[in-house]
Amino acid sequence: GQSLEQPSEVTAVEGAIVQINCTYQTSGFYGLSWYQQHDGGAPTFLSYNALDGLEETGRFSSFLSRSDSYGYLLLQELQMKDSASYFCAVEAAGNKLTFGGGTRVLVKP
Amino acid sequence: DGGITQSPKYLFRKEGQNVTLSCEQNLNHDAMYWYRQDPGQGLRLIYYSQIVNDFQKGDIAEGYSVSREKKESFPLTVTSAQKNPTAFYLCASSLQGSLIYEQYFGPGTRLTVT
């Protein structure tokens, strides 16, 4: 089976940088996705890494190291609207995603 | 406007009753998924379907059933055999093949069973 670990909560101030780490154990790894979910809302796709390295999409970047079974999501220039839960998800054999428990990010003024 | 619809948004049922949650998509996606989310937790896969008339059990399929008679529709039935059915249920879809990592989610149905 698959297992993912990410911190449960992170607090930061507006304008700061936050890094959310995700370590995983899986067989047949294809890639790592990141999703954002505001309270009471639906998850929305943020980014995907299949190869080692950094992928940048605006203020958000995602990194993957396949050899370390590790990835992270970097949130830069934090805004109040970034307060949400962030989930990493592993794509492995079986055409499905397995999600981590989520990291709640609280942005303070 | 393409997307996924789930209805109803809130659903209340008495213990011992079966209940069916609706999920419809007009994105022309091949694959559809059902997840359960408990407060403060991640998403756990219940069932998924990669093609019409075919579906597979996810990690927590016990007490649930699904059907996939049409590409656009993937209803989930929560049966009386599900021991703790109160949860937030999310339906998602994705293109098949190499794009399953990008899933589109519906707004969810919050089910309360008393």
mmCIF file of C-alpha atoms in Angstrom, chain A residues 46-49 53-63 72-74 76:
data_model
loop_
_atom_site.group_PDB
_atom_site.id
_atom_site.type_symbol
_atom_site.label_atom_id
_atom_site.label_comp_id
_atom_site.label_asym_id
_atom_site.label_seq_id
_atom_site.Cartn_x
_atom_site.Cartn_y
_atom_site.Cartn_z
ATOM 1 C CA LEU A 46 -2.267 22.911 -7.827
ATOM 2 C CA SER A 47 0.689 21.061 -9.320
ATOM 3 C CA TYR A 48 2.238 17.744 -10.290
ATOM 4 C CA ASN A 49 5.799 16.439 -10.309
ATOM 5 C CA GLY A 53 13.239 19.051 -9.574
ATOM 6 C CA LEU A 54 11.246 22.194 -9.051
ATOM 7 C CA GLU A 55 8.038 23.170 -10.864
ATOM 8 C CA GLU A 56 6.972 26.807 -10.533
ATOM 9 C CA THR A 57 3.440 28.100 -11.017
ATOM 10 C CA GLY A 58 3.150 31.721 -9.982
ATOM 11 C CA ARG A 59 3.579 32.091 -6.214
ATOM 12 C CA PHE A 60 3.472 28.322 -5.707
ATOM 13 C CA SER A 61 6.279 25.891 -6.475
ATOM 14 C CA SER A 62 6.526 22.148 -5.997
ATOM 15 C CA PHE A 63 9.628 20.008 -5.658
ATOM 16 C CA TYR A 72 7.405 19.835 -0.901
ATOM 17 C CA LEU A 73 5.053 22.638 -1.801
ATOM 18 C CA LEU A 74 6.416 26.157 -1.440
ATOM 19 C CA GLN A 76 5.581 32.431 -1.474
#
